[in-house]
Amino acid sequence: MKVSGDWLDNPATQSVMGMLTGAGYHALAVGGCVRNALLGVPVADVDIATDALPETVSRLAETAGLKAVPTGIAHGTVTVVAGGEGFEVTTFRHDEESFGRHARVSFGASLQQDAARRDFTMNALYAQADGTLIDPLGGLPDLQARRLRFVGDPQARITEDYLRILRFFRFHAQYGDPEQGLDAEALAACAEHSAMLETLSRERVTAELKKLLDAPDPAPAIAAMAQSGVLLPVLPGAQPQALPVLVHLEGDKPGGWLRRLAVLTTEVETLRLSKAETRDFGKVRDAFSGIDSPAALGWRLGWRLGCDALLGRAALLETPPAPGWQAEVMRGAQADFPLKPRDLMPMLLGPDLGRALARAQEHWLAQDLKPDRAQLLALLGLA
Ligand code: ATP
Ligand code: MG
């Protein structure tokens, strides 16, 4: 069986794999790129596994005129930059101390061990530069059945790295069969160790949660997390009920993680969001409690956040927005408030000016953005 796609045909991918195979090493695309290519969904980045040691990867890259950045030397990862793209090249690895990360073993043995340290069978699929698939753990039938299965014993794998609990729900949301439900034994192991999620870095948790919430329908995975006690340590105070309603209202236009997160919770202190993300999240949450029209939301928040606020509020109220709401949010997003501060000067100055502008603005929004400049000046007694 072969995999294919622009990501593999890409001369940059071929040059990175070729610099390794040309020197007699193995080079295999692995993980997300192979999995997604088999599923026919977009490939984000290409990871490469090799039996060459990190210092050899760096040396071969330099000889080939490519830049090599030691981004994760402790994990055996060198990022090779080709055609403006970064390729993470990771040396076959075995996670047992006794083995040592510098050990050079025969290819067959080390590929098997590299596969064994990965989290799920569908993430342990490899492809050669010509697309030939290598499936050391039977991940392909699992992928075809959209069955998320831990590599090895779920208990053992979870205690090695508790982030795998979240990854279990994340990959199920992205690639699992929603009809099938989650593997009972793995689910029980996730539930048993859920308290350990608090020990993980906020960055790692946030990255997984965003990917989960970006899935077309994250609601079943979030419901399973709530039921098994996995949601609580990640998002204390989360209320999962409105999420399926939101996903239903979104229809064939799935929203992003921020909108989904906003209907789940008010508290995001357990996450690591950027300043801009925290501000946007707050704006959307604040809009839920108001009674702004779709056009007013569009004006206050802009098109994207206006849609997030409108649909999120509708989900929490369990009432679909009125037909044509998109055009209304857009009308608001494109509208210009007709008064400028200088229109009120010098009659009003300082805090008085600010208060008058705010009053005129609220009137204009409540009146469907219709009053013009003269009407607003009259409202303020300045006509
Ligand atoms: P995405 O498209 O979301 O990036 P991905 O499969 O590439 O999906 P990554 O988090 O980028 O996911 O990880 C790349 C690969 O590394 C995975 O496919 C998996 O084989 C392995 N991996 C990553 N994190 C872990 C982990 N915590 N435990 C075991 N294996 C992991
Ligand atoms: Mg990836």
XYZ file of C-alpha atoms in Angstrom, residues 28 123 171 194 291 309:
6
model
C 10.368 7.654 7.044
C -0.095 7.611 14.986
C -7.759 12.169 18.613
C -7.582 12.024 35.790
C -29.163 41.732 24.666
C -20.946 35.742 20.470
